[in-house]
Coordinates of C-alpha atoms and ligand atoms in Angstrom, one line a residue:
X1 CA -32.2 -21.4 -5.3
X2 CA -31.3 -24.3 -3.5
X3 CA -34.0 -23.9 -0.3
X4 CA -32.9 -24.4 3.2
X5 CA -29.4 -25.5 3.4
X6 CA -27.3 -26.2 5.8
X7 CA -23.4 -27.5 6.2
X8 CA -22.9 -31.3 5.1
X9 CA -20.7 -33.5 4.3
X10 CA -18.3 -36.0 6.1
X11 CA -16.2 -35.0 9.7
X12 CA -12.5 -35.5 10.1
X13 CA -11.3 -36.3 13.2
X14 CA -9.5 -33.5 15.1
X15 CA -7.5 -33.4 18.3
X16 CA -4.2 -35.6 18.4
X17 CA -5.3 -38.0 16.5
X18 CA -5.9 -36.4 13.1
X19 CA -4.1 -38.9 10.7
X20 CA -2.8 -37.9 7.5
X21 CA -6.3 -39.1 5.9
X22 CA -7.7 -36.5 8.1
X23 CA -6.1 -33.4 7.2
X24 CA -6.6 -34.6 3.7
X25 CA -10.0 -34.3 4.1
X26 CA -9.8 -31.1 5.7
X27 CA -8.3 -29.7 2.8
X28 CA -10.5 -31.6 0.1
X29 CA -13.9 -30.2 1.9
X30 CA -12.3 -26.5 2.1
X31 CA -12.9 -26.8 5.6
X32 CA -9.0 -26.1 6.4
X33 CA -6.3 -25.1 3.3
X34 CA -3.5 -23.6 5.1
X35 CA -1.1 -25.5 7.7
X36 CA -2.2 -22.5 10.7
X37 CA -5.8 -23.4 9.6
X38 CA -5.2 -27.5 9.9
X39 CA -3.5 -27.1 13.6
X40 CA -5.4 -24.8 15.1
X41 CA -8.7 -27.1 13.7
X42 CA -6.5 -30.5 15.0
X43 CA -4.5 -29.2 17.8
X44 CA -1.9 -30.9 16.5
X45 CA 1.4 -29.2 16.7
X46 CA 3.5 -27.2 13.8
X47 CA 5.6 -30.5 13.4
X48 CA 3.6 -33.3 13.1
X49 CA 1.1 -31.3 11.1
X50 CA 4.1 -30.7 8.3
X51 CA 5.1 -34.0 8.8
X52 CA 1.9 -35.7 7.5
X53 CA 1.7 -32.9 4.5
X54 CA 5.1 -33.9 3.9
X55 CA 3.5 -37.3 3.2
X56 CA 0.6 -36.1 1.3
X57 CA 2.9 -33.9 -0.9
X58 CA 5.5 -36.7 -1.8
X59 CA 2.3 -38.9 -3.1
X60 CA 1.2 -36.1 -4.8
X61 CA -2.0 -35.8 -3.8
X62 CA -1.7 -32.1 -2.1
X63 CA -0.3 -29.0 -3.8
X64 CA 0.3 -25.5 -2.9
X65 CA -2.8 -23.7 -4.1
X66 CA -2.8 -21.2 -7.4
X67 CA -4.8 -18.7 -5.3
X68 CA -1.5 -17.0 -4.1
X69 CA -1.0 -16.9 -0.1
X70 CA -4.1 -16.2 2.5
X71 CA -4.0 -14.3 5.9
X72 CA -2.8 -16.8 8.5
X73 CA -5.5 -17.7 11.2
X74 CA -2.4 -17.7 13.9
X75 CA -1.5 -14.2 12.6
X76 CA 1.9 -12.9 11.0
X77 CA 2.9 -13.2 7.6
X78 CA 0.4 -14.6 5.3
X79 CA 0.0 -18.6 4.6
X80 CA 0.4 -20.4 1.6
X81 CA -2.7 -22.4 1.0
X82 CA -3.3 -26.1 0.0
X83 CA -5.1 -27.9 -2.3
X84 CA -6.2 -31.6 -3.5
X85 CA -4.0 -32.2 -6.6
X86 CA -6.6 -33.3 -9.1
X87 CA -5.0 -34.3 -11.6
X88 CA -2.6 -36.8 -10.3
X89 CA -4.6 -40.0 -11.0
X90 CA -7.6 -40.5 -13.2
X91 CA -11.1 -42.2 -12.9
X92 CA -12.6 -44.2 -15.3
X93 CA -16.7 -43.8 -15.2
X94 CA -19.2 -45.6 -17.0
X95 CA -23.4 -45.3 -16.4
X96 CA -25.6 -47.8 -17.6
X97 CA -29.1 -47.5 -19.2
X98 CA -30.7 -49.8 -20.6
X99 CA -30.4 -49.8 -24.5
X100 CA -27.6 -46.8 -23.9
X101 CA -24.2 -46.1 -21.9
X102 CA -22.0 -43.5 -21.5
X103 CA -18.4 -44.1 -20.1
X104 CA -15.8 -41.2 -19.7
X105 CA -12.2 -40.4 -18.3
X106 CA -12.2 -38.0 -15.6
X107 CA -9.6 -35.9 -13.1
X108 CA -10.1 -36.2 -9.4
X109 CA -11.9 -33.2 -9.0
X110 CA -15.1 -34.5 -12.0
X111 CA -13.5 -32.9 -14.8
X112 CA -14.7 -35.2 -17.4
X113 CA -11.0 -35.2 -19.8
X114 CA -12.6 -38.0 -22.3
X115 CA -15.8 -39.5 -22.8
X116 CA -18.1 -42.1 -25.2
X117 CA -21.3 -42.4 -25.7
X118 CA -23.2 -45.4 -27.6
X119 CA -25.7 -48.6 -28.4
X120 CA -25.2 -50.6 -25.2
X121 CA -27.7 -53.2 -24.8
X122 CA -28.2 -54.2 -21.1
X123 CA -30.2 -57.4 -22.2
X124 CA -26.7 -59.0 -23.7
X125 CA -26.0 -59.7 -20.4
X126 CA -23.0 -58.8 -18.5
X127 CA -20.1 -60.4 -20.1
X128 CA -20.8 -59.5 -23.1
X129 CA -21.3 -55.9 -21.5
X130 CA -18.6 -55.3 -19.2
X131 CA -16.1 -56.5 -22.0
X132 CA -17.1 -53.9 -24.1
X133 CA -17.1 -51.2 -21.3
X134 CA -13.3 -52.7 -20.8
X135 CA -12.6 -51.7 -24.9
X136 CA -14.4 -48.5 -24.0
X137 CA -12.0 -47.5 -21.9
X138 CA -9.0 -48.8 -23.6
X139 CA -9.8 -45.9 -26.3
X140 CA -11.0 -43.2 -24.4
X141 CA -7.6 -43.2 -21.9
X142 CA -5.2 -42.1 -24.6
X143 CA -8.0 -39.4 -25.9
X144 CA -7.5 -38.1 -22.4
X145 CA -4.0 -37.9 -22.7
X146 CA -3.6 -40.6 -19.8
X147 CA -1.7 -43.9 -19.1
X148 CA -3.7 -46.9 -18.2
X149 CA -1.4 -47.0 -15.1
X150 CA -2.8 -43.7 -14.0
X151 CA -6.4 -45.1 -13.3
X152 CA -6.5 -45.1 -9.4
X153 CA -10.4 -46.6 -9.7
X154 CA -13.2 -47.4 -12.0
X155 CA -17.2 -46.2 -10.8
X156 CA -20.3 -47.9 -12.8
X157 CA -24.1 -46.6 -12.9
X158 CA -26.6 -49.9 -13.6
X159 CA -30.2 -49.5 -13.6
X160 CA -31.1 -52.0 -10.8
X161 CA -31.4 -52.0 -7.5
X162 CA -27.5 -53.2 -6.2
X163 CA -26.1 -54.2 -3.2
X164 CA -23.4 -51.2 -2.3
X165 CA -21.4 -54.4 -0.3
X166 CA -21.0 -56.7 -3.1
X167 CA -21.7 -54.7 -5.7
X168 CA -24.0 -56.9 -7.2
X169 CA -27.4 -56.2 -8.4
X170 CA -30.4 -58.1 -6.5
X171 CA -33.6 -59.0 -8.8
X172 CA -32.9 -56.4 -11.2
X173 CA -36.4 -56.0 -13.3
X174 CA -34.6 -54.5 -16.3
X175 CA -31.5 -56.3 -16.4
X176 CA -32.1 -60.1 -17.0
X177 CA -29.1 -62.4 -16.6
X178 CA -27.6 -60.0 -14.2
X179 CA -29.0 -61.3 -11.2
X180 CA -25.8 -62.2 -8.3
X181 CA -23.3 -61.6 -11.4
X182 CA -19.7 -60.3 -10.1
X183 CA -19.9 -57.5 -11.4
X184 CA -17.0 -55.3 -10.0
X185 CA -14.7 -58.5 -11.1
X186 CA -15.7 -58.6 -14.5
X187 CA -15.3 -55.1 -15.1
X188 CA -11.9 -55.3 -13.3
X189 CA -11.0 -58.0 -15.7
X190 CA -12.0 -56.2 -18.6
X191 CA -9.9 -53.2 -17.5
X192 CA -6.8 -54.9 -17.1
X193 CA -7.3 -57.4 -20.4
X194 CA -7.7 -54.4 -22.7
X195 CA -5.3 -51.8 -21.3
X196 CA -2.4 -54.1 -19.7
X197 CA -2.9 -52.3 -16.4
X198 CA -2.9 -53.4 -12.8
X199 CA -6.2 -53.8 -11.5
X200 CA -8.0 -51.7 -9.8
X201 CA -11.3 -50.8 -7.3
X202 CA -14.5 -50.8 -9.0
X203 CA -17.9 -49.8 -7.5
X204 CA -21.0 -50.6 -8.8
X205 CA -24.2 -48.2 -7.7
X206 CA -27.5 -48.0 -8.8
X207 CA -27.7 -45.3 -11.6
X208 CA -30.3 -43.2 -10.3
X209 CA -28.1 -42.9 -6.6
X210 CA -25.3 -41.7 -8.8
X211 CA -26.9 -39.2 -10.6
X212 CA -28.3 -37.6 -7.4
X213 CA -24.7 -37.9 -6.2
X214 CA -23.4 -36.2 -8.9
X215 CA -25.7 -33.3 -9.2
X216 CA -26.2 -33.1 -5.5
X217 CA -22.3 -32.2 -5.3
X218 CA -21.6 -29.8 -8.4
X219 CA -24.8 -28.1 -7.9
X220 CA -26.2 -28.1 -4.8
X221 CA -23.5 -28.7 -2.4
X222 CA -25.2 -27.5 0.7
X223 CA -28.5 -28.9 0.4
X224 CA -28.6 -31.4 3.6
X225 CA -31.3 -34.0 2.1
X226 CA -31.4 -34.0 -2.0
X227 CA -33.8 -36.2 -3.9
X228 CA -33.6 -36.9 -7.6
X229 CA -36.0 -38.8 -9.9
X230 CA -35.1 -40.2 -13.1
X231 CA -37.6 -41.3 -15.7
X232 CA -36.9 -42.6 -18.3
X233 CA -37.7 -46.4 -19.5
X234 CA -38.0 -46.9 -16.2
X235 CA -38.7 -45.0 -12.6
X236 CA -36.1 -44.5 -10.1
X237 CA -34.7 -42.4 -7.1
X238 CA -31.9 -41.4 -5.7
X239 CA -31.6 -39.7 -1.5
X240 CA -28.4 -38.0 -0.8
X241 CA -28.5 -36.8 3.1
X242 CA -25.8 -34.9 4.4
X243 CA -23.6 -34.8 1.4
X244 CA -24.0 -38.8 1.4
X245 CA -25.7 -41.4 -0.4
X246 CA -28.6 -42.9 1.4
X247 CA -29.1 -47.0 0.1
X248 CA -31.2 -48.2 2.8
X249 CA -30.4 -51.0 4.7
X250 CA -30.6 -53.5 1.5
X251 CA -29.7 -51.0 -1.1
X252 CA -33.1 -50.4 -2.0
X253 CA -34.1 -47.3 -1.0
X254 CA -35.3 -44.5 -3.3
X255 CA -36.7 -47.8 -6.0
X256 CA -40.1 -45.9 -5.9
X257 CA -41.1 -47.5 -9.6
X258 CA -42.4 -50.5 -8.4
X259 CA -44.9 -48.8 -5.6
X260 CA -48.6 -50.2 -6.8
X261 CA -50.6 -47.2 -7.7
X262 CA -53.8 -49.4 -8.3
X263 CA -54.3 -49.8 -12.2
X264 CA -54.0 -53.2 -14.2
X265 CA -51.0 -52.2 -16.6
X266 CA -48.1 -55.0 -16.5
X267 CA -44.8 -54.2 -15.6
X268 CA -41.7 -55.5 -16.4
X269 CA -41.0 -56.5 -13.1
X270 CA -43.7 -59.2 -13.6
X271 CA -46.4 -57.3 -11.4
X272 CA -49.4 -55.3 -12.0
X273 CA -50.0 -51.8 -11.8
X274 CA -46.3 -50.3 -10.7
X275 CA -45.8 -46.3 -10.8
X276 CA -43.4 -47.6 -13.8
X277 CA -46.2 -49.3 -16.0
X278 CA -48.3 -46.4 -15.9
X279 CA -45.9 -43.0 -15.7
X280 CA -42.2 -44.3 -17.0
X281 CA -41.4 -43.1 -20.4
X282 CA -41.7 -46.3 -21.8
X283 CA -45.3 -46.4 -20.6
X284 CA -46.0 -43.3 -22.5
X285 CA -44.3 -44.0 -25.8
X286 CA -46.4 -47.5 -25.7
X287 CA -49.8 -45.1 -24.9
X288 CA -48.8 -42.9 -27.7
X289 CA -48.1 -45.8 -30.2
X290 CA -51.8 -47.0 -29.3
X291 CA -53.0 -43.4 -30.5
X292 CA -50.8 -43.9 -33.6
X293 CA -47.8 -42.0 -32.7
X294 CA -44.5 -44.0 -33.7
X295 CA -42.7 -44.2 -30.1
X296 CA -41.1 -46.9 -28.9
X297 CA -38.8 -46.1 -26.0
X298 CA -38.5 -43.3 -23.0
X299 CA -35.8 -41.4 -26.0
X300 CA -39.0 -41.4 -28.6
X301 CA -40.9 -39.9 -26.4
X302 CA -38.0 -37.1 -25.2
X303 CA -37.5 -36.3 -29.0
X304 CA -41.0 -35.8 -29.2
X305 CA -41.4 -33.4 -26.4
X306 CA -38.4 -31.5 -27.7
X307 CA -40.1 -31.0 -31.1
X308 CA -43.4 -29.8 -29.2
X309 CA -45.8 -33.0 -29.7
X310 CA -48.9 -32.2 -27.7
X311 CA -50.0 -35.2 -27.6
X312 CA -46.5 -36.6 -26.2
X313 CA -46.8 -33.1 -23.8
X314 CA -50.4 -34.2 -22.2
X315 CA -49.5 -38.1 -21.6
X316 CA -46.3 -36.8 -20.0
X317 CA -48.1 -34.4 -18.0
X318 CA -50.6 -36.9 -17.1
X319 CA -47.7 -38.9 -15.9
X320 CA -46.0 -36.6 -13.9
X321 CA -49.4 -36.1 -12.2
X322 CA -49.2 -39.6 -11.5
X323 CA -45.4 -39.6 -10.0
X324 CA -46.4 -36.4 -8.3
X325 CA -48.8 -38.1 -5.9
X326 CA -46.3 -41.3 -5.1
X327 CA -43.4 -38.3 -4.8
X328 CA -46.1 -36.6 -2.3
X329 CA -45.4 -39.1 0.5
X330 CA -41.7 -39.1 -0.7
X331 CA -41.2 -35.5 0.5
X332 CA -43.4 -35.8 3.9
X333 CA -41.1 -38.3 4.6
X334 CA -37.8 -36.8 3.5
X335 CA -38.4 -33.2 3.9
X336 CA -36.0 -32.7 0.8
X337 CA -34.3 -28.7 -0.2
X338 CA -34.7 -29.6 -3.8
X339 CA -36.2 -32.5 -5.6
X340 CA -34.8 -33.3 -9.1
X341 CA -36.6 -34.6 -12.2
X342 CA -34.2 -36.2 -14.4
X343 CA -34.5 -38.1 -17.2
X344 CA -36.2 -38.9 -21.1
X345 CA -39.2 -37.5 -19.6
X346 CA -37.9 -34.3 -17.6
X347 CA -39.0 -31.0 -19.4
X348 CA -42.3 -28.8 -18.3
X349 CA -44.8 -30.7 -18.6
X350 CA -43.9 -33.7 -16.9
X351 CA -42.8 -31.3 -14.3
X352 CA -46.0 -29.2 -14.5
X353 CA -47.9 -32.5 -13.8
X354 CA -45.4 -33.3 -11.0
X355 CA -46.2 -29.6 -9.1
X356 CA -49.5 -30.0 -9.6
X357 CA -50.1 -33.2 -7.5
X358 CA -47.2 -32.5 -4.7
X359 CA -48.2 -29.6 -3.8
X360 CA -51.9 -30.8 -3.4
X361 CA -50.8 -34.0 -1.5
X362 CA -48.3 -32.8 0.5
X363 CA -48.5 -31.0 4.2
X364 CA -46.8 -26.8 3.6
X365 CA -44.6 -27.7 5.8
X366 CA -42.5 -30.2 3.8
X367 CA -42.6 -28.4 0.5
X368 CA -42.4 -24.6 2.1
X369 CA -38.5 -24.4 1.4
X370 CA -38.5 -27.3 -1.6
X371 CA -38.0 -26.1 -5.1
X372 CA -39.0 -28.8 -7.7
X373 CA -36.7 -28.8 -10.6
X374 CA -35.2 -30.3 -13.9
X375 CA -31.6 -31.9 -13.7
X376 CA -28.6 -29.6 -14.9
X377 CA -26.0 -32.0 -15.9
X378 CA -28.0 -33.7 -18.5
X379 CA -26.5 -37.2 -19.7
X380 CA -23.3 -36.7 -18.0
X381 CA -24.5 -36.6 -14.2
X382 CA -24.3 -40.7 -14.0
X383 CA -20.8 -40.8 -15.0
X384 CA -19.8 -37.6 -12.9
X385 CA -21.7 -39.1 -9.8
X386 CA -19.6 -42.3 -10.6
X387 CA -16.1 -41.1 -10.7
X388 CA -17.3 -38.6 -7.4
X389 CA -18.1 -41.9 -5.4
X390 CA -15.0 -43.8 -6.7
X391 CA -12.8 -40.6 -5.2
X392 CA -14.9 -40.6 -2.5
X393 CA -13.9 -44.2 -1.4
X394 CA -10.3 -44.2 -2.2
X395 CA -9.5 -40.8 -0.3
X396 CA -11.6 -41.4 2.4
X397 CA -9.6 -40.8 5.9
X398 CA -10.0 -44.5 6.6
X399 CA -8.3 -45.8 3.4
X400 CA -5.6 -42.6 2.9
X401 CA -2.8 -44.7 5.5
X402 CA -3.4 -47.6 4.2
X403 CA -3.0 -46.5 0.4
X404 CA -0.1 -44.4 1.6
X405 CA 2.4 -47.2 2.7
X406 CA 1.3 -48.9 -0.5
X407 CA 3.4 -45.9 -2.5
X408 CA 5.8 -46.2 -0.1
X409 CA 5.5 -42.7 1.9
Ligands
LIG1 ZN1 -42.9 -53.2 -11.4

């Protein structure tokens, strides 16, 4: 159940001035996949709409679609239909936690073809970092079966606030050293020093925005205003209205850890009291090392839940009770379809505690058509989100001309 949908995602421009871009995104949305369909939503005539195929074709980014031919929407014999050729470039992904990463190799269309997961520590700061990341990929590209060359664009998850502009991360409470660092030039560096390769774009997201992202478009595609959480050592959001991302106006929308919920805990952020030094799951594991329970980190605290700790199962309950009444104003303000609980901590009874609050807190009317549940894509929705946003950018009507005289077409 996704609750009240309705039809999002981005417009093409039609009339005469559909460019190429255009009727590339036509296709890619499934709004349009057969040349009848394309003029009669552009107005554009039989000839210049095979025309800018033509273009689209000879870079090999459109093919004729395996379903076999459709009925025509002009009528007559029945039209062959079109698709976005996924697999003629390749995206390199990578999502950040803090102690943790993930990177992976995936097709135009989120197929994930390779992928790597390991130690990463976010505290060696970002040279030492994004150099890795750069040998990460060297590795996984032949696993995938791909050429270095191939790589049309490289997406990374970090878990600070960044600024979608520069790509840099601003104050980042859980990333020391990282403050203002270039990090889309580093990892662009990195990329081209360990495979040989050209460089290429790289954007840099908050990791919390990607993973909304990438659920948000695998498994709720029609949900108009999307809301995930993500707790793990630390507390995050991520808003995706209309089939986009919403940043906010500094990139820091949906950074709901830091909201003072009134206690006298210390947070890592230097402050006292934040929804992250009470409910994270790095708050718990300390709470449950105090009662004598070895824990650590947010991933002690999810292997205990997952081997039925009731102790680890009432402290994250207790916290979800306490992210539940911050998330209370979150949906009176957002209205959200469905609202995602993602991360170490997200199983039933963090969840539980969650329901329990919300649904006391906030009005009917803003929960009426909202279901509250537990991510599906697991560890793999950061780096899916990643290489989504990286396609996103590059075949984006604005940027499909531009990138087509590049190749020549
Ligand atoms: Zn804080």
């Amino acid at each position: 159940m996704t609750g009240r949908v309705g039809r999002t995602g981005k417009t093409a421009r039609g009339g005469s001035q559909a460019s190429a871009g255009d009727l590339l995104e036509l296709v890619r949305s499934g709004r349009a996949v057969t040349r009848g369909a394309l003029q009669q939503m552009t107005g554009l005539s039989r000839a210049t709409v095979g025309h800018r195929l033509d273009r689209l074709f000879r870079a090999g980014w459109l093919r004729e679609g395996a379903g076999g031919p459709v009925d025509s929407p002009l009528g007559g014999r029945p039209a062959v239909t079109l698709e976005f050729d996924g697999s003629h470039a390749v995206v390199l992904a990578a999502d950040l936690d803090t102690r943790h990463a993930r990177a992976a190799v995936l097709t135009l269309t989120g197929e994930i073809l390779a992928e790597h997961s390991g130690t990463l520590i976010v505290e060696d700061g970002p040279e030492a970092v994004l150099a890795e990341l750069g040998r990460w990929f060297a590795r996984l590209l032949p696993e995938a079966g791909h050429r270095p060359e191939e790589v049309c664009g490289i997406g990374l998850g970090v878990p600070g606030p960044v600024d979608s502009e520069t790509g840099r991360v601003i104050q980042p409470p859980m990333m020391t050293g990282w403050d203002g660092y270039d990090i889309r030039g580093r990892l662009s560096r990195a990329f081209t020093e360990h495979t040989g390769a050209p460089a290429v774009p790289v954007l840099v997201d908050n990791d919390a925005n990607l993973m909304a992202y990438g659920e948000q478009r695998v498994g709720y595609p029609d949900c108009a205003a999307f809301v995930l959480v993500k707790v793990s050592t630390g507390i995050g959001a991520g808003v995706v209205v209309d089939g986009a991302l919403y940043r906010g106006v500094d990139g820091g929308a949906g950074d709901i850890g830091h909201i003072r919920v009134g206690t006298d805990a210390l947070c890592r952020c230097g402050s006292y009291g934040c929804l992250a030094a009470v409910a994270s799951g790095g708050a718990v594991a300390r709470r449950l090392a105090e009662a004598g329970v070895p824990a650590e980190s947010g991933s002690d605290v999810r292997e205990l839940l997952a081997a039925g700790d009731p102790q680890a199962a009432a402290l994250a309950r207790e916290a979800g009770r306490q992210v539940g009444d911050v998330l209370a104003t979150v949906v009176t303000l957002l209205n959200p379809g469905v609202l995602m609980i993602a991360g170490d901590l997200a199983g039933t009874p963090f969840v539980t505690g969650v329901r329990e609050l919300l649904y006391q807190r906030a009005l009917p009317r803003s929960t009426a058509h909202l279901d509250v549940i537990t991510a599906r894509l697991g560890e793999r929705a950061g780096v899916i989100g990643a290489g989504a946003l990286v396609v996103e950018h590059l075949y984006a009507p604005e940027r499909v001309e531009e990138r087509l005289l590049a190749l020549g077409v």
